[in-house]
Tab-separated table of C-alpha atoms in Angstrom:
chain	number	residue	atom	x	y	z
A	7	MET	CA	10.184	-25.197	58.316
A	8	SER	CA	8.033	-28.906	57.688
A	9	GLN	CA	8.881	-30.936	54.996
A	10	LYS	CA	6.525	-32.274	52.229
A	11	VAL	CA	4.895	-35.693	52.899
A	12	LYS	CA	6.895	-38.359	50.479
A	13	ILE	CA	4.523	-41.449	49.080
A	14	VAL	CA	5.788	-44.776	48.711
A	15	THR	CA	3.624	-47.698	47.374
A	16	ASP	CA	4.275	-50.909	45.631
A	17	SER	CA	4.412	-52.334	42.000
A	18	THR	CA	0.551	-53.479	41.952
A	19	LEU	CA	-0.811	-49.666	41.427
A	20	ASP	CA	-0.929	-49.978	37.439
A	21	MET	CA	-0.318	-46.289	37.174
A	22	ARG	CA	1.003	-44.860	33.903
A	23	LYS	CA	4.772	-44.625	34.145
A	24	GLU	CA	4.961	-41.016	32.983
A	25	GLU	CA	2.339	-39.992	36.031
A	26	ILE	CA	4.245	-42.071	38.546
A	27	GLU	CA	7.330	-40.010	37.618
A	28	GLN	CA	5.714	-36.457	37.277
A	29	LEU	CA	3.811	-37.352	40.982
A	30	GLY	CA	7.031	-38.031	42.591
A	31	ILE	CA	5.940	-41.165	43.946
A	32	THR	CA	8.409	-44.019	45.060
A	33	ILE	CA	7.715	-47.819	44.385
A	34	VAL	CA	9.135	-50.741	46.161
A	35	PRO	CA	8.238	-53.516	43.861
A	36	LEU	CA	7.210	-56.725	44.592
A	37	SER	CA	8.767	-59.898	42.910
A	38	VAL	CA	7.526	-63.083	41.048
A	39	THR	CA	9.018	-66.531	40.528
A	40	ILE	CA	8.474	-68.897	37.642
A	41	GLY	CA	10.434	-72.212	38.235
A	42	ASP	CA	13.712	-71.115	39.102
A	43	GLU	CA	13.773	-67.777	37.922
A	44	SER	CA	12.966	-64.642	39.971
A	45	TYR	CA	11.565	-61.119	38.505
A	46	ILE	CA	11.288	-58.416	40.013
A	47	ASP	CA	7.669	-56.879	38.916
A	48	GLY	CA	7.875	-53.979	36.429
A	49	VAL	CA	11.743	-53.970	36.337
A	50	ASP	CA	12.702	-57.646	35.026
A	51	ILE	CA	9.695	-58.450	33.051
A	52	THR	CA	6.792	-56.945	31.269
A	53	ALA	CA	3.263	-57.760	31.525
A	54	HIS	CA	3.435	-59.253	28.129
A	55	GLU	CA	6.363	-61.328	28.592
A	56	PHE	CA	4.878	-62.735	32.069
A	57	VAL	CA	2.011	-63.912	30.355
A	58	ASN	CA	3.746	-65.844	27.775
A	59	MET	CA	5.461	-67.474	30.428
A	60	LEU	CA	2.275	-67.979	32.507
A	61	VAL	CA	0.487	-69.791	29.575
A	62	ASN	CA	3.679	-72.328	28.827
A	63	SER	CA	4.693	-72.966	32.580
A	64	ASP	CA	3.554	-76.138	34.021
A	65	GLU	CA	4.167	-74.518	37.792
A	66	MET	CA	2.249	-71.678	38.989
A	67	PRO	CA	4.271	-68.707	39.482
A	68	ARG	CA	4.759	-67.442	42.968
A	69	SER	CA	4.509	-63.962	43.820
A	70	SER	CA	6.699	-62.235	47.121
A	71	GLN	CA	6.028	-59.059	48.905
A	72	PRO	CA	8.862	-56.700	49.415
A	73	SER	CA	11.678	-57.801	52.049
A	74	VAL	CA	11.369	-55.739	55.428
A	75	GLY	CA	14.905	-54.363	54.714
A	76	SER	CA	13.781	-53.137	51.167
A	77	PHE	CA	11.352	-50.959	52.933
A	78	VAL	CA	13.136	-49.841	55.574
A	79	GLU	CA	16.274	-48.542	53.458
A	80	VAL	CA	13.629	-46.587	51.465
A	81	TYR	CA	12.106	-45.158	54.289
A	82	ASP	CA	15.433	-43.997	55.942
A	83	GLU	CA	16.414	-42.606	52.664
A	84	LEU	CA	13.453	-40.367	52.032
A	85	GLY	CA	12.894	-39.419	55.664
A	86	LYS	CA	16.593	-38.261	56.368
A	87	ASP	CA	15.503	-34.597	55.576
A	88	GLY	CA	13.139	-34.778	58.170
A	89	SER	CA	10.166	-35.391	55.758
A	90	PRO	CA	7.177	-37.754	57.071
A	91	VAL	CA	6.531	-40.627	54.713
A	92	LEU	CA	3.450	-42.077	54.009
A	93	SER	CA	3.254	-45.509	52.477
A	94	ILE	CA	0.164	-46.954	50.888
A	95	HIS	CA	-0.325	-50.571	49.682
A	96	MET	CA	-2.342	-53.395	48.219
A	97	THR	CA	-4.699	-54.956	50.181
A	98	SER	CA	-3.396	-56.869	52.840
A	99	GLY	CA	-6.268	-59.587	52.097
A	100	MET	CA	-3.968	-60.723	49.154
A	101	SER	CA	-0.441	-60.199	50.383
A	102	GLY	CA	1.921	-59.667	53.204
A	103	THR	CA	3.033	-56.595	51.519
A	104	TYR	CA	0.783	-54.339	54.124
A	105	SER	CA	2.677	-56.373	57.019
A	106	SER	CA	6.262	-55.827	55.723
A	107	ALA	CA	5.657	-52.176	55.580
A	108	LYS	CA	4.144	-51.976	58.926
A	109	THR	CA	7.009	-53.686	60.442
A	110	ALA	CA	9.314	-51.480	58.423
A	111	ALA	CA	8.027	-48.557	59.658
A	112	ASP	CA	8.557	-49.520	63.078
A	113	MET	CA	12.112	-50.143	62.383
A	114	SER	CA	13.100	-46.816	60.778
A	115	LYS	CA	14.652	-43.377	61.769
A	116	SER	CA	11.604	-41.811	59.626
A	117	ASP	CA	8.218	-40.724	60.639
A	118	VAL	CA	6.374	-43.194	58.690
A	119	THR	CA	2.627	-44.008	58.295
A	120	VAL	CA	1.451	-47.285	56.422
A	121	ILE	CA	-1.996	-47.639	55.051
A	122	ASP	CA	-3.896	-50.896	53.681
A	123	SER	CA	-5.515	-49.442	50.655
A	124	LYS	CA	-8.039	-52.531	50.482
A	125	TYR	CA	-7.648	-52.378	46.613
A	126	ILE	CA	-5.049	-53.024	43.992
A	127	SER	CA	-4.295	-52.087	40.606
A	128	CYS	CA	-5.762	-48.728	39.310
A	129	ALA	CA	-7.837	-48.658	42.653
A	130	LEU	CA	-4.928	-48.697	44.329
A	131	GLY	CA	-3.439	-45.867	42.188
A	132	PHE	CA	-6.452	-43.762	42.889
A	133	GLN	CA	-5.421	-43.344	46.338
A	134	VAL	CA	-1.772	-43.062	45.652
A	135	LYS	CA	-2.492	-40.325	43.566
A	136	GLU	CA	-4.962	-38.164	45.395
A	137	ALA	CA	-2.124	-38.258	48.195
A	138	SER	CA	0.649	-37.187	46.216
A	139	GLU	CA	-1.244	-34.215	44.676
A	140	MET	CA	-2.408	-33.388	48.607
A	141	ALA	CA	1.348	-33.971	49.560
A	142	LYS	CA	2.369	-31.837	46.400
A	143	SER	CA	0.189	-28.627	47.880
A	144	GLY	CA	1.378	-29.311	51.367
A	145	ALA	CA	-1.175	-31.048	53.292
A	146	ALA	CA	-0.376	-32.855	56.223
A	147	VAL	CA	-0.142	-36.689	56.876
A	148	GLU	CA	-3.422	-36.864	59.043
A	149	GLU	CA	-5.252	-34.691	56.174
A	150	ILE	CA	-4.152	-36.700	53.487
A	151	VAL	CA	-5.014	-40.326	55.647
A	152	ASN	CA	-8.634	-38.829	56.195
A	153	ARG	CA	-9.119	-37.831	52.399
A	154	LEU	CA	-7.928	-41.518	51.467
A	155	GLU	CA	-10.680	-43.161	53.669
A	156	THR	CA	-13.080	-41.391	51.838
A	157	VAL	CA	-11.810	-42.298	48.597
A	158	ARG	CA	-11.404	-46.012	49.669
A	159	LYS	CA	-15.220	-45.961	50.425
A	160	ASN	CA	-16.211	-44.666	47.493
A	161	THR	CA	-14.301	-46.938	45.069
A	162	SER	CA	-15.622	-49.612	43.064
A	163	LEU	CA	-13.654	-52.529	41.650
A	164	TYR	CA	-15.166	-55.553	39.496
A	165	ILE	CA	-13.199	-58.079	37.890
A	166	MET	CA	-13.870	-60.813	35.440
A	167	VAL	CA	-11.759	-64.004	34.623
A	168	ASP	CA	-11.874	-65.484	31.175
A	169	THR	CA	-10.703	-68.876	32.722
A	170	LEU	CA	-11.278	-70.632	35.945
A	171	GLU	CA	-7.817	-72.324	35.392
A	172	TYR	CA	-5.774	-69.924	37.731
A	173	LEU	CA	-8.436	-69.245	40.327
A	174	VAL	CA	-8.127	-73.074	40.929
A	175	LYS	CA	-4.379	-73.024	40.760
A	176	GLY	CA	-4.304	-70.093	43.279
A	177	GLY	CA	-6.425	-71.715	45.671
A	178	ARG	CA	-9.637	-69.359	45.235
A	179	ILE	CA	-11.804	-71.793	44.054
A	180	GLY	CA	-12.006	-75.448	44.084
A	181	ARG	CA	-11.871	-77.826	41.252
A	182	GLY	CA	-15.420	-79.040	41.112
A	183	LYS	CA	-16.859	-75.731	40.835
A	184	ALA	CA	-14.415	-74.670	38.333
A	185	LEU	CA	-15.469	-78.018	36.271
A	186	VAL	CA	-19.198	-76.984	36.645
A	187	GLY	CA	-18.080	-73.673	35.619
A	188	SER	CA	-16.132	-74.542	32.646
A	189	LEU	CA	-18.846	-76.847	31.649
A	190	LEU	CA	-21.281	-74.156	31.317
A	191	LYS	CA	-18.752	-71.767	29.961
A	192	ILE	CA	-19.192	-69.386	32.901
A	193	LYS	CA	-16.938	-66.481	33.514
A	194	PRO	CA	-17.259	-65.220	37.144
A	195	VAL	CA	-17.222	-61.673	38.012
A	196	ALA	CA	-16.197	-60.344	41.545
A	197	SER	CA	-15.454	-57.379	43.486
A	198	LEU	CA	-13.079	-56.607	46.632
A	199	GLN	CA	-15.158	-56.175	49.324
A	200	ASP	CA	-13.085	-55.151	52.482
A	201	GLY	CA	-10.123	-55.697	50.489
A	202	VAL	CA	-11.076	-59.785	49.876
A	203	TYR	CA	-11.971	-61.213	46.462
A	204	THR	CA	-15.692	-61.591	46.731
A	205	PRO	CA	-17.866	-63.231	43.393
A	206	VAL	CA	-21.037	-60.895	42.946
A	207	SER	CA	-22.239	-62.424	39.381
A	208	LYS	CA	-21.736	-64.981	36.845
A	209	VAL	CA	-21.739	-63.914	32.980
A	210	ARG	CA	-21.585	-66.420	30.036
A	211	SER	CA	-20.502	-63.827	27.311
A	212	TYR	CA	-18.381	-60.918	26.770
A	213	MET	CA	-20.941	-58.795	26.403
A	214	GLN	CA	-23.318	-59.678	29.310
A	215	MET	CA	-20.177	-58.406	31.267
A	216	VAL	CA	-19.746	-55.336	29.521
A	217	LYS	CA	-23.530	-54.878	30.064
A	218	TYR	CA	-23.173	-55.735	33.825
A	219	MET	CA	-20.182	-53.360	34.838
A	220	LYS	CA	-22.255	-50.434	32.642
A	221	LYS	CA	-25.167	-51.387	34.991
A	222	ARG	CA	-23.191	-51.464	37.952
A	223	PHE	CA	-21.242	-48.053	37.177
A	224	GLU	CA	-24.558	-46.275	36.573
A	225	GLU	CA	-26.178	-47.021	39.583
A	226	GLU	CA	-23.117	-46.688	41.945
A	227	THR	CA	-21.975	-43.299	40.148
A	228	ALA	CA	-25.951	-41.821	39.854
A	229	GLY	CA	-26.030	-38.384	41.478
A	230	LYS	CA	-22.424	-38.342	42.237
A	231	ILE	CA	-19.158	-37.058	40.457
A	232	VAL	CA	-16.763	-39.139	39.202
A	233	ARG	CA	-13.378	-38.629	40.304
A	234	GLY	CA	-11.168	-41.329	38.701
A	235	MET	CA	-11.663	-44.452	36.298
A	236	GLY	CA	-9.535	-46.988	35.147
A	237	ILE	CA	-9.360	-50.427	33.093
A	238	ALA	CA	-6.775	-53.097	33.754
A	239	GLN	CA	-6.527	-56.107	31.442
A	240	VAL	CA	-4.403	-59.287	30.699
A	241	GLU	CA	-4.352	-59.707	26.962
A	242	ALA	CA	-7.680	-58.107	26.692
A	243	ARG	CA	-7.226	-54.895	25.096
A	244	GLU	CA	-10.036	-55.414	22.678
A	245	LEU	CA	-12.503	-56.243	25.222
A	246	ALA	CA	-11.419	-53.274	27.635
A	247	GLY	CA	-11.779	-51.161	24.479
A	248	GLU	CA	-15.459	-52.125	24.200
A	249	LEU	CA	-15.822	-51.468	27.801
A	250	ARG	CA	-14.510	-48.267	27.685
A	251	GLY	CA	-16.471	-47.285	24.790
A	252	VAL	CA	-19.764	-48.024	26.216
A	253	ILE	CA	-18.509	-46.495	29.476
A	254	LYS	CA	-18.032	-43.164	27.865
A	255	ASP	CA	-21.980	-43.209	26.527
A	256	SER	CA	-22.806	-43.083	30.242
A	257	THR	CA	-20.389	-40.225	31.588
A	258	SER	CA	-18.821	-37.156	30.818
A	259	PHE	CA	-15.833	-38.174	32.429
A	260	ARG	CA	-13.099	-39.023	29.714
A	261	ASP	CA	-10.004	-39.924	31.164
A	262	ILE	CA	-10.262	-43.874	31.243
A	263	PRO	CA	-6.770	-45.205	30.531
A	264	ILE	CA	-6.553	-48.968	29.711
A	265	VAL	CA	-3.355	-50.518	31.308
A	266	ASP	CA	-1.817	-53.805	31.191
A	267	THR	CA	-1.884	-55.411	34.914
A	268	THR	CA	1.021	-56.454	36.596
A	269	PRO	CA	2.395	-60.206	36.748
A	270	ILE	CA	1.613	-60.081	40.473
A	271	ILE	CA	-2.373	-60.032	39.549
A	272	SER	CA	-2.371	-62.039	36.155
A	273	THR	CA	-0.682	-64.791	38.023
A	274	HIS	CA	-4.524	-65.052	39.678
A	275	THR	CA	-6.040	-64.460	36.760
A	276	GLY	CA	-4.863	-65.690	33.643
A	277	PRO	CA	-5.251	-64.289	30.051
A	278	GLY	CA	-8.489	-62.699	28.842
A	279	ALA	CA	-9.034	-61.013	32.416
A	280	ILE	CA	-10.580	-57.608	32.642
A	281	ALA	CA	-11.004	-54.989	35.693
A	282	PHE	CA	-13.195	-51.886	36.013
A	283	MET	CA	-12.549	-49.583	38.668
A	284	TYR	CA	-14.025	-45.821	39.633
A	285	TYR	CA	-14.335	-43.566	42.424
A	286	THR	CA	-16.497	-41.032	43.206
A	287	ASP	CA	-17.652	-37.845	45.710
A	288	ASP	CA	-20.611	-36.527	46.639
A	289	LYS	CA	-22.103	-33.335	44.902
């Protein structure tokens, strides 16, 4: 009798804890270092605590992918009963986590398949949730992987940062551009295209951002079935609530969680950032 597929991911998925437990998902966390102190993401430090430290720190925090050894340990344990393991991770365009997991898969005694989700946050969570639900229903690895390709192709992620400071520190944009942007009070909007942070628009107010994201949502979901949505934010819950209210006027889909994003992501965005994610199926 074949065993059910076990699902593994990393701590950047921004999914509700109760949902993670209910679906039986195993998380291998990243870590973040500020000064001389290191913290395990989602274990040693909360999102709110981290942002306070981020704002008051002179140094740019450094995030670290899980070690190969930590992945091997998890894979060996999950697969010791003969179960195949499917490991789904944040975009390789932003972290070495996928690469670390791939190396571990080759070293593990278990049958491990590793997937680059090409996304982060709730958009990574969409793939992990679909995979977990299919695994619970007895689907095989190949069947799940094929479905995840469809989810990935039909996912959108848009993010707005409130300040350009952290994009400069993280090397995403140059200081000259940031200075001009700050003087003009520009807030960049970007998407993840092929797993890479890609600027797509500029806004000068929160209301312009809300309108832009609503417009993109309506255009990209027209004639399709919305399967999942999520809003991740960094100390911007009120703005996230406004965006959710506007989006609810455009769709009958109602489960739109607002989550505090992981320190791994907020390191690069700083406070005031907001991301809107959704995925669809054809009718």
